[in-house]
C-alpha positions as a Python dict, from the first residue, in 0.01 Angstrom:
ca = {
    (1, 'X'): (0, 0, 0),
    (2, 'X'): (-61, -291, 210),
    (3, 'X'): (108, -314, 536),
    (4, 'X'): (435, -509, 387),
    (5, 'X'): (478, -295, 157),
    (6, 'X'): (475, 34, 354),
    (7, 'X'): (706, -139, 631),
    (8, 'X'): (892, -178, 309),
    (9, 'X'): (870, 177, 237),
    (10, 'X'): (916, 284, 572),
    (11, 'X'): (1264, 94, 670),
    (12, 'X'): (1404, 215, 316),
    (13, 'X'): (1371, 563, 419),
    (14, 'X'): (1402, 566, 788),
    (15, 'X'): (1670, 287, 827),
    (16, 'X'): (1910, 159, 576),
    (17, 'X'): (1649, -92, 442),
    (18, 'X'): (1410, -350, 540),
    (19, 'X'): (1503, -669, 731),
    (20, 'X'): (1330, -929, 924),
    (21, 'X'): (1371, -745, 1267),
    (22, 'X'): (1315, -395, 1126),
    (23, 'X'): (942, -535, 980),
    (24, 'X'): (882, -707, 1294),
    (25, 'X'): (916, -366, 1505),
    (26, 'X'): (730, -205, 1266),
    (27, 'X'): (420, -428, 1239),
    (28, 'X'): (406, -440, 1650),
    (29, 'X'): (476, -63, 1748),
    (30, 'X'): (337, 117, 1410),
    (31, 'X'): (521, 394, 1301),
    (32, 'X'): (456, 616, 1549),
    (33, 'X'): (573, 358, 1806),
    (34, 'X'): (887, 286, 1602),
    (35, 'X'): (982, 624, 1604),
    (36, 'X'): (943, 674, 1953),
    (37, 'X'): (1212, 416, 2056),
    (38, 'X'): (1424, 510, 1719),
    (39, 'X'): (1425, 876, 1825),
    (40, 'X'): (1530, 802, 2164),
    (41, 'X'): (1818, 529, 2119),
    (42, 'X'): (2029, 406, 2421),
    (43, 'X'): (2361, 569, 2415),
    (44, 'X'): (2623, 385, 2223),
    (45, 'X'): (2586, 73, 2000),
    (46, 'X'): (2355, -194, 2110),
    (47, 'X'): (2517, -505, 2257),
    (48, 'X'): (2485, -707, 1912),
    (49, 'X'): (2627, -449, 1715),
    (50, 'X'): (2899, -397, 1976),
    (51, 'X'): (3023, -755, 1948),
    (52, 'X'): (3032, -765, 1566),
    (53, 'X'): (3220, -424, 1597),
    (54, 'X'): (3503, -603, 1835),
    (55, 'X'): (3516, -904, 1583),
    (56, 'X'): (3628, -687, 1298),
    (57, 'X'): (4004, -698, 1209),
    (58, 'X'): (4171, -523, 926),
    (59, 'X'): (4505, -601, 752),
    (60, 'X'): (4760, -320, 784),
    (61, 'X'): (5067, -376, 567),
    (62, 'X'): (5397, -142, 504),
    (63, 'X'): (5789, -168, 418),
    (64, 'X'): (6071, -97, 692),
    (65, 'X'): (6133, 275, 721),
    (66, 'X'): (6391, 477, 860),
    (67, 'X'): (6194, 507, 1188),
    (68, 'X'): (5960, 214, 1180),
    (69, 'X'): (5996, -149, 1129),
    (70, 'X'): (5816, -348, 818),
    (71, 'X'): (5453, -466, 909),
    (72, 'X'): (5216, -682, 787),
    (73, 'X'): (4966, -777, 1056),
    (74, 'X'): (4557, -816, 1113),
    (75, 'X'): (4435, -598, 1375),
    (76, 'X'): (4115, -541, 1554),
    (77, 'X'): (3956, -162, 1564),
    (78, 'X'): (4158, 20, 1786),
    (79, 'X'): (4072, 371, 1735),
    (80, 'X'): (3710, 406, 1774),
    (81, 'X'): (3700, 503, 2107),
    (82, 'X'): (4023, 668, 2132),
    (83, 'X'): (4089, 1037, 2301),
    (84, 'X'): (4209, 1310, 2092),
    (85, 'X'): (4550, 1323, 2243),
    (86, 'X'): (4611, 954, 2180),
    (87, 'X'): (4510, 990, 1803),
    (88, 'X'): (4735, 1314, 1762),
    (89, 'X'): (5006, 1173, 1860),
    (90, 'X'): (5037, 994, 1533),
    (91, 'X'): (5150, 1310, 1394),
    (92, 'X'): (5393, 1377, 1647),
    (93, 'X'): (5758, 1510, 1456),
    (94, 'X'): (5930, 1363, 1709),
    (95, 'X'): (5777, 1021, 1706),
    (96, 'X'): (5731, 926, 1321),
    (97, 'X'): (5510, 674, 1215),
    (98, 'X'): (5428, 535, 866),
    (99, 'X'): (5153, 660, 633),
    (100, 'X'): (4904, 387, 720),
    (101, 'X'): (4881, 421, 1049),
    (102, 'X'): (4791, 736, 1024),
    (103, 'X'): (4489, 662, 778),
    (104, 'X'): (4399, 364, 1038),
    (105, 'X'): (4180, 596, 1222),
    (106, 'X'): (3956, 709, 934),
    (107, 'X'): (3954, 363, 784),
    (108, 'X'): (3826, 204, 1099),
    (109, 'X'): (3562, 487, 1096),
    (110, 'X'): (3470, 386, 745),
    (111, 'X'): (3494, 6, 844),
    (112, 'X'): (3249, 57, 1133),
    (113, 'X'): (2954, 293, 953),
    (114, 'X'): (2922, 6, 710),
    (115, 'X'): (2883, -241, 995),
    (116, 'X'): (2647, -14, 1204),
    (117, 'X'): (2421, 74, 882),
    (118, 'X'): (2378, -284, 802),
    (119, 'X'): (2332, -428, 1196),
    (120, 'X'): (2256, -129, 1420),
    (121, 'X'): (1914, -169, 1579),
    (122, 'X'): (1904, 215, 1595),
    (123, 'X'): (1873, 272, 1223),
    (124, 'X'): (1750, 602, 1218),
    (125, 'X'): (2033, 724, 1421),
    (126, 'X'): (2256, 556, 1151),
    (127, 'X'): (2044, 746, 856),
    (128, 'X'): (2099, 1087, 1047),
    (129, 'X'): (2473, 1026, 1152),
    (130, 'X'): (2534, 989, 755),
    (131, 'X'): (2277, 1326, 708),
    (132, 'X'): (2513, 1508, 942),
    (133, 'X'): (2822, 1378, 844),
    (134, 'X'): (2768, 1528, 475),
    (135, 'X'): (2597, 1842, 625),
    (136, 'X'): (2913, 1904, 841),
    (137, 'X'): (3134, 1751, 578),
    (138, 'X'): (3506, 1715, 625),
    (139, 'X'): (3773, 1534, 380),
    (140, 'X'): (3929, 1279, 619),
    (141, 'X'): (4105, 1144, 371),
    (142, 'X'): (4346, 1442, 465),
    (143, 'X'): (4575, 1242, 750),
    (144, 'X'): (4556, 1515, 978),
    (145, 'X'): (4176, 1559, 965),
    (146, 'X'): (4129, 1161, 916),
    (147, 'X'): (4333, 1095, 1254),
    (148, 'X'): (4081, 1320, 1423),
    (149, 'X'): (3797, 1164, 1260),
    (150, 'X'): (3691, 898, 1566),
    (151, 'X'): (3625, 1181, 1778),
    (152, 'X'): (3442, 1372, 1545),
    (153, 'X'): (3230, 1095, 1440),
    (154, 'X'): (3190, 997, 1824),
    (155, 'X'): (3184, 1334, 2003),
    (156, 'X'): (3022, 1538, 1738),
    (157, 'X'): (2812, 1382, 1505),
    (158, 'X'): (2685, 1090, 1716),
    (159, 'X'): (2645, 1274, 2019),
    (160, 'X'): (2457, 1528, 1902),
    (161, 'X'): (2255, 1361, 1560),
    (162, 'X'): (1919, 1370, 1732),
    (163, 'X'): (1974, 1647, 1988),
    (164, 'X'): (1997, 2037, 1978),
    (165, 'X'): (2136, 2186, 1657),
    (166, 'X'): (2302, 2508, 1826),
    (167, 'X'): (2495, 2265, 2077),
    (168, 'X'): (2543, 2044, 1784),
    (169, 'X'): (2705, 2367, 1569),
    (170, 'X'): (2920, 2477, 1886),
    (171, 'X'): (3066, 2134, 1901),
    (172, 'X'): (3158, 2126, 1524),
    (173, 'X'): (3297, 2446, 1550),
    (174, 'X'): (3505, 2327, 1825),
    (175, 'X'): (3608, 1974, 1701),
    (176, 'X'): (3985, 1925, 1595),
    (177, 'X'): (3865, 1779, 1274),
    (178, 'X'): (3689, 2108, 1158),
    (179, 'X'): (3943, 2368, 1299),
    (180, 'X'): (4219, 2169, 1073),
    (181, 'X'): (3981, 2119, 788),
    (182, 'X'): (3892, 2479, 761),
    (183, 'X'): (4208, 2629, 896),
    (184, 'X'): (4041, 2812, 1178),
    (185, 'X'): (4332, 2668, 1398),
    (186, 'X'): (4515, 2919, 1193),
    (187, 'X'): (4323, 3208, 1230),
    (188, 'X'): (4466, 3531, 1405),
    (189, 'X'): (4380, 3879, 1456),
    (190, 'X'): (4526, 4083, 1231),
    (191, 'X'): (4504, 3822, 956),
    (192, 'X'): (4163, 3612, 1014),
    (193, 'X'): (4107, 3307, 836),
    (194, 'X'): (3776, 3338, 660),
    (195, 'X'): (3718, 2971, 566),
    (196, 'X'): (3501, 2833, 835),
    (197, 'X'): (3345, 3175, 895),
    (198, 'X'): (3206, 3132, 515),
    (199, 'X'): (3135, 2761, 531),
    (200, 'X'): (2925, 2837, 861),
    (201, 'X'): (2667, 3073, 693),
    (202, 'X'): (2651, 2919, 366),
    (203, 'X'): (2676, 2577, 423),
    (204, 'X'): (2632, 2505, 795),
    (205, 'X'): (2332, 2746, 889),
    (206, 'X'): (2172, 3009, 673),
    (207, 'X'): (2268, 2850, 346),
    (208, 'X'): (2364, 3015, -14),
    (209, 'X'): (1970, 3102, -65),
    (210, 'X'): (2018, 3356, 225),
    (211, 'X'): (2352, 3490, 44),
    (212, 'X'): (2281, 3865, -82),
    (213, 'X'): (2600, 4022, -136),
    (214, 'X'): (2487, 4033, -502),
    (215, 'X'): (2214, 4284, -407),
    (216, 'X'): (2369, 4427, -122),
    (217, 'X'): (2697, 4550, -14),
    (218, 'X'): (2672, 4724, 284),
    (219, 'X'): (2498, 4581, 580),
    (220, 'X'): (2216, 4856, 652),
    (221, 'X'): (2100, 4799, 294),
    (222, 'X'): (1986, 4434, 362),
    (223, 'X'): (1587, 4394, 418),
    (224, 'X'): (1551, 4399, 785),
    (225, 'X'): (1881, 4496, 905),
    (226, 'X'): (1793, 4869, 1051),
    (227, 'X'): (1510, 4627, 1297),
    (228, 'X'): (1801, 4373, 1362),
    (229, 'X'): (1630, 4105, 1154),
    (230, 'X'): (1849, 4083, 823),
    (231, 'X'): (1672, 3891, 589),
    (232, 'X'): (2011, 3717, 510),
    (233, 'X'): (2420, 3760, 495),
    (234, 'X'): (2679, 3951, 299),
    (235, 'X'): (3033, 3943, 272),
    (236, 'X'): (3067, 4192, 544),
    (237, 'X'): (2910, 3954, 792),
    (238, 'X'): (3161, 3688, 676),
    (239, 'X'): (3448, 3900, 737),
    (240, 'X'): (3348, 3996, 1072),
    (241, 'X'): (3232, 3651, 1181),
    (242, 'X'): (3587, 3531, 1073),
    (243, 'X'): (3728, 3786, 1306),
    (244, 'X'): (3499, 3648, 1587),
    (245, 'X'): (3655, 3307, 1556),
    (246, 'X'): (4018, 3436, 1589),
    (247, 'X'): (4185, 3246, 1847),
    (248, 'X'): (3966, 2948, 1845),
    (249, 'X'): (4245, 2715, 1777),
    (250, 'X'): (4371, 2374, 1854),
    (251, 'X'): (4641, 2247, 2062),
    (252, 'X'): (4904, 2146, 1761),
    (253, 'X'): (5240, 2250, 1907),
    (254, 'X'): (5219, 2610, 1738),
    (255, 'X'): (5407, 2870, 1887),
    (256, 'X'): (5332, 3108, 2146),
    (257, 'X'): (5628, 3371, 2138),
    (258, 'X'): (5899, 3341, 2387),
    (259, 'X'): (5964, 3008, 2325),
    (260, 'X'): (5650, 2900, 2446),
    (261, 'X'): (5427, 2662, 2215),
    (262, 'X'): (5105, 2500, 2256),
    (263, 'X'): (5083, 2171, 2338),
    (264, 'X'): (5006, 1851, 2097),
    (265, 'X'): (4714, 1706, 2223),
    (266, 'X'): (4502, 1809, 1923),
    (267, 'X'): (4224, 1936, 2173),
    (268, 'X'): (4013, 2263, 2141),
    (269, 'X'): (4169, 2597, 2255),
    (270, 'X'): (4115, 2924, 2296),
    (271, 'X'): (4451, 3180, 2305),
    (272, 'X'): (4326, 3507, 2401),
    (273, 'X'): (4665, 3684, 2244),
    (274, 'X'): (4502, 3552, 1894),
    (275, 'X'): (4185, 3687, 1942),
    (276, 'X'): (4069, 4008, 1777),
    (277, 'X'): (3928, 4206, 2079),
    (278, 'X'): (3795, 4497, 1894),
    (279, 'X'): (3406, 4556, 1813),
    (280, 'X'): (3226, 4379, 1561),
    (281, 'X'): (2867, 4438, 1353),
    (282, 'X'): (2754, 4085, 1248),
    (283, 'X'): (2411, 3990, 1106),
    (284, 'X'): (2322, 4357, 1218),
    (285, 'X'): (2411, 4313, 1518),
    (286, 'X'): (2670, 4529, 1744),
    (287, 'X'): (2951, 4340, 1953),
    (288, 'X'): (3121, 4527, 2213),
    (289, 'X'): (3491, 4526, 2251),
    (290, 'X'): (3663, 4310, 2468),
    (291, 'X'): (3429, 4041, 2574),
    (292, 'X'): (3459, 3737, 2765),
    (293, 'X'): (3690, 3448, 2610),
    (294, 'X'): (3459, 3260, 2329),
    (295, 'X'): (3163, 3539, 2388),
    (296, 'X'): (3237, 3689, 2064),
    (297, 'X'): (3263, 3308, 1846),
    (298, 'X'): (2957, 3191, 2073),
    (299, 'X'): (2715, 3532, 1992),
    (300, 'X'): (2781, 3436, 1626),
    (301, 'X'): (2684, 3101, 1662),
    (302, 'X'): (2349, 3192, 1840),
    (303, 'X'): (2267, 3454, 1567),
    (304, 'X'): (2307, 3185, 1292),
    (305, 'X'): (2160, 2898, 1472),
    (306, 'X'): (1849, 3102, 1543),
    (307, 'X'): (1821, 3315, 1220),
    (308, 'X'): (1473, 3200, 1020),
    (309, 'X'): (1719, 3129, 693),
    (310, 'X'): (1877, 2839, 913),
    (311, 'X'): (1541, 2682, 1009),
    (312, 'X'): (1434, 2691, 624),
    (313, 'X'): (1789, 2590, 502),
    (314, 'X'): (1776, 2280, 784),
    (315, 'X'): (1408, 2173, 733),
    (316, 'X'): (1460, 2185, 324),
    (317, 'X'): (1783, 1941, 348),
    (318, 'X'): (1619, 1719, 591),
    (319, 'X'): (1328, 1706, 359),
    (320, 'X'): (1566, 1650, 72),
    (321, 'X'): (1743, 1350, 219),
    (322, 'X'): (1417, 1201, 361),
    (323, 'X'): (1119, 1288, 139),
    (324, 'X'): (1237, 1398, -222),
    (325, 'X'): (1444, 1593, -440),
    (326, 'X'): (1182, 1855, -487),
    (327, 'X'): (1023, 1824, -126),
    (328, 'X'): (683, 2004, -114),
    (329, 'X'): (684, 2386, -12),
    (330, 'X'): (394, 2274, 262),
    (331, 'X'): (635, 2058, 430),
    (332, 'X'): (922, 2279, 425),
    (333, 'X'): (749, 2532, 547),
    (334, 'X'): (598, 2338, 859),
    (335, 'X'): (918, 2142, 926),
    (336, 'X'): (1083, 2483, 935),
    (337, 'X'): (823, 2610, 1236),
    (338, 'X'): (888, 2287, 1414),
    (339, 'X'): (1255, 2342, 1409),
    (340, 'X'): (1243, 2724, 1490),
    (341, 'X'): (962, 2630, 1796),
    (342, 'X'): (1201, 2363, 1944),
    (343, 'X'): (1506, 2564, 1899),
    (344, 'X'): (1596, 2533, 2271),
    (345, 'X'): (1495, 2160, 2315),
    (346, 'X'): (1763, 1916, 2382),
    (347, 'X'): (1547, 1662, 2111),
    (348, 'X'): (1518, 1962, 1864),
    (349, 'X'): (1647, 1754, 1569),
    (350, 'X'): (1456, 1465, 1683),
    (351, 'X'): (1120, 1636, 1639),
    (352, 'X'): (1173, 1796, 1322),
    (353, 'X'): (1253, 1452, 1214),
    (354, 'X'): (933, 1286, 1338),
    (355, 'X'): (730, 1565, 1193),
    (356, 'X'): (860, 1507, 873),
    (357, 'X'): (837, 1129, 893),
    (358, 'X'): (449, 1147, 989),
    (359, 'X'): (373, 1371, 720),
    (360, 'X'): (130, 1307, 468),
    (361, 'X'): (404, 1416, 188),
    (362, 'X'): (631, 1155, 371),
    (363, 'X'): (384, 907, 311),
    (364, 'X'): (324, 1025, -33),
    (365, 'X'): (681, 1005, -140),
    (366, 'X'): (737, 646, -247),
    (367, 'X'): (1016, 595, -507),
    (368, 'X'): (1098, 975, -496),
    (369, 'X'): (1478, 927, -395),
    (370, 'X'): (1749, 753, -542),
    (371, 'X'): (1945, 515, -281),
    (372, 'X'): (2317, 630, -258),
    (373, 'X'): (2583, 375, -280),
    (374, 'X'): (2616, 321, 115),
    (375, 'X'): (2229, 298, 137),
    (376, 'X'): (2244, 66, -179),
    (377, 'X'): (2477, -221, -26),
    (378, 'X'): (2370, -192, 330),
    (379, 'X'): (1967, -262, 197),
    (380, 'X'): (2066, -516, -20),
    (381, 'X'): (2272, -702, 300),
    (382, 'X'): (1969, -634, 514),
    (383, 'X'): (1706, -762, 264),
    (384, 'X'): (1929, -1081, 180),
    (385, 'X'): (2011, -1144, 517),
    (386, 'X'): (2383, -1184, 447),
    (387, 'X'): (2585, -1182, 779),
    (388, 'X'): (2749, -896, 647),
    (389, 'X'): (3129, -821, 738),
    (390, 'X'): (3308, -483, 628),
    (391, 'X'): (3570, -510, 404),
    (392, 'X'): (3845, -280, 287),
    (393, 'X'): (3801, -339, -96),
    (394, 'X'): (3395, -232, -76),
    (395, 'X'): (3531, 113, 11),
    (396, 'X'): (3689, 147, -323),
    (397, 'X'): (3399, 34, -465),
    (398, 'X'): (3181, 285, -310),
    (399, 'X'): (3405, 527, -437),
    (400, 'X'): (3365, 421, -795),
    (401, 'X'): (3032, 442, -734),
    (402, 'X'): (3043, 823, -652),
    (403, 'X'): (3052, 783, -259),
    (404, 'X'): (3388, 829, -105),
    (405, 'X'): (3328, 776, 246),
    (406, 'X'): (3460, 1109, 461),
    (407, 'X'): (3643, 1196, 174),
    (408, 'X'): (3394, 1414, -51),
    (409, 'X'): (3692, 1712, -127),
    (410, 'X'): (3465, 2042, -111),
    (411, 'X'): (3272, 2135, 223),
    (412, 'X'): (2959, 2086, 35),
    (413, 'X'): (2952, 1713, 99),
    (414, 'X'): (2817, 1471, -178),
    (415, 'X'): (2525, 1556, -340),
    (416, 'X'): (2176, 1465, -234),
    (417, 'X'): (1992, 1429, -548),
    (418, 'X'): (1939, 1160, -838),
    (419, 'X'): (2088, 1316, -1083),
    (420, 'X'): (2432, 1269, -978),
    (421, 'X'): (2405, 907, -853),
    (422, 'X'): (2280, 782, -1197),
    (423, 'X'): (2498, 858, -1485),
    (424, 'X'): (2611, 552, -1694),
    (425, 'X'): (2953, 480, -1512),
    (426, 'X'): (2766, 515, -1191),
    (427, 'X'): (2510, 273, -1282),
    (428, 'X'): (2763, 18, -1400),
    (429, 'X'): (2924, 29, -1029),
    (430, 'X'): (2636, -9, -855),
    (431, 'X'): (2548, -325, -1054),
    (432, 'X'): (2883, -423, -944),
    (433, 'X'): (2790, -382, -585),
    (434, 'X'): (2495, -596, -603),
    (435, 'X'): (2692, -859, -790),
    (436, 'X'): (3005, -843, -562),
    (437, 'X'): (2780, -898, -257),
    (438, 'X'): (2576, -1155, -372),
    (439, 'X'): (2883, -1355, -496),
    (440, 'X'): (3092, -1255, -194),
    (441, 'X'): (3371, -1107, -408),
    (442, 'X'): (3491, -877, -125),
    (443, 'X'): (3445, -1144, 175),
    (444, 'X'): (3173, -981, 291),
    (445, 'X'): (2999, -1277, 379),
    (446, 'X'): (2833, -1588, 214),
    (447, 'X'): (2499, -1601, 84),
    (448, 'X'): (2263, -1899, 16),
    (449, 'X'): (1951, -1759, -144),
    (450, 'X'): (1800, -2129, -155),
    (451, 'X'): (1835, -2189, 231),
    (452, 'X'): (1500, -1987, 296),
    (453, 'X'): (1306, -2151, 29),
    (454, 'X'): (1341, -2528, 104),
    (455, 'X'): (1426, -2792, -151),
    (456, 'X'): (1409, -2721, -541),
    (457, 'X'): (1192, -2414, -532),
    (458, 'X'): (1067, -2332, -870),
    (459, 'X'): (1200, -2062, -1055),
    (460, 'X'): (889, -1839, -1043),
    (461, 'X'): (850, -1919, -654),
    (462, 'X'): (1226, -1827, -600),
    (463, 'X'): (1200, -1479, -768),
    (464, 'X'): (862, -1377, -630),
    (465, 'X'): (1026, -1439, -277),
    (466, 'X'): (1336, -1235, -336),
    (467, 'X'): (1143, -955, -530),
    (468, 'X'): (882, -938, -216),
    (469, 'X'): (1225, -925, -8),
    (470, 'X'): (1403, -677, -216),
    (471, 'X'): (1113, -429, -341),
    (472, 'X'): (852, -513, -93),
    (473, 'X'): (629, -642, -374),
    (474, 'X'): (641, -917, -607),
    (475, 'X'): (599, -751, -963),
    (476, 'X'): (502, -1006, -1222),
    (477, 'X'): (675, -782, -1546),
    (478, 'X'): (985, -768, -1360),
    (479, 'X'): (968, -1168, -1259),
    (480, 'X'): (913, -1254, -1621),
    (481, 'X'): (1221, -1024, -1742),
    (482, 'X'): (1440, -1193, -1475),
    (483, 'X'): (1354, -1540, -1566),
    (484, 'X'): (1376, -1457, -1945),
    (485, 'X'): (1685, -1336, -1889),
    (486, 'X'): (1817, -1669, -1723),
    (487, 'X'): (1644, -1860, -1966),
    (488, 'X'): (1441, -2045, -1709),
    (489, 'X'): (1078, -2134, -1749),
    (490, 'X'): (835, -2028, -1467),
    (491, 'X'): (754, -2413, -1349),
    (492, 'X'): (1168, -2508, -1368),
    (493, 'X'): (1289, -2608, -1042),
    (494, 'X'): (1619, -2393, -921),
    (495, 'X'): (1908, -2617, -740),
    (496, 'X'): (2195, -2418, -859),
    (497, 'X'): (2336, -2158, -594),
    (498, 'X'): (2526, -1987, -847),
    (499, 'X'): (2207, -1906, -1078),
    (500, 'X'): (2005, -1854, -746),
    (501, 'X'): (2260, -1584, -643),
    (502, 'X'): (2254, -1414, -987),
    (503, 'X'): (1904, -1382, -1018),
    (504, 'X'): (1898, -1194, -666),
    (505, 'X'): (2179, -960, -788),
    (506, 'X'): (1976, -903, -1106),
    (507, 'X'): (1667, -820, -871),
    (508, 'X'): (1896, -590, -675),
    (509, 'X'): (2006, -409, -999),
    (510, 'X'): (1659, -387, -1088),
    (511, 'X'): (1503, -9, -1105),
    (512, 'X'): (1289, -26, -812),
    (513, 'X'): (1560, -123, -575),
    (514, 'X'): (1742, 156, -680),
    (515, 'X'): (1532, 398, -519),
    (516, 'X'): (1393, 420, -176),
}
């Protein structure tokens, strides 16, 4: 691959697509230098992105209710930086608010996600935020979860997405969004809720491949257990871990007995009287009774985070996202080693991502990943230079194409293999995304594809220019197919903006642009 094509490939994988700024940065620093900058971003949004976020305004409309007046207004984003107590107040039964007000925090995070994917300077951080939101998936279309989404996005996912996994794991366990979604806020001694404990092992850490209950029903029979190093986990581990997390709750107004109640701040809290203090055995490790507050749960997080199966599970998932649907075993194994070697480092995740991105397996994997709808729309907007603004209607198009932002119905998160994204209906909706962005159907920004080429370019020059921008290279067969579909001769001048936009949209629909 030539330099231009290589830069396009890298930015398609480690960013939300290639744009002029990304190409210039890669050309100036090379991949290692670019990674060094991207893996150590400044806190918060870059100034240009922050300014764009400040300019986003969304309509909110609902009829009069018993407890509120009719509302129809356009508001700026108001919840992205809000503390959890302000957000939790949206569910205060003493001060009822309309349902659209409760949905607004989730909607605002979704709008910010779209905008950052297109405009953020820190593109790799955005890619990894998307990865971790999917790994630690919550269904924020459930209003109580959705109102906590700004804090989950800001303080749990964004703060830790390049950092240390063990720290991130505890932040997730104590996050109001996860406590509500997987019901641990209701878990009490004598009636522990197993939802969080099961997903902790099955999805967040060791992974399904390490679930050995089909082979073993007693902890001591699991290979390695008698030496204190079990190869995997069984249902007994889940049951005992659920006991370890009893009392990990949130201030949601629950009764404490004796006419006492928790506050309604929405914050994480530990209620000692709800905790099962008796001895436990988890992953072949004895837990003594009556440990200090939070100690049992934190010990489970240590055991799960540092288990060899977790290193492999997370390495494989990162390779699955960044390399291919069937990542080479050599890369999964080496990435797992890097993950384990850096387990105590504050930049553990960044170092593992760097290892994957600099590997020969990564360099040889062009075209082996299908773009998810968010990646598709962001890469089209970045390649075309559309002055993109997010729109609520665009969220419903993403949903129709198979990607409901922050709304996957189960804790597994969206699938990350191409077969899910390429069904007949999904392809049609993906093409709709390209056409709608080019034609500004949703008010996301006007597009003039002729402006960059001067007056009346020939059809072949126009198509070659936009194929290079979108695909990284001008392909004569694809160019010929586009011109033939439009009924244009190669040397025919193009001066009709509608035809020009249609040609660029078709270039975005071509197979080479659907992959990264």
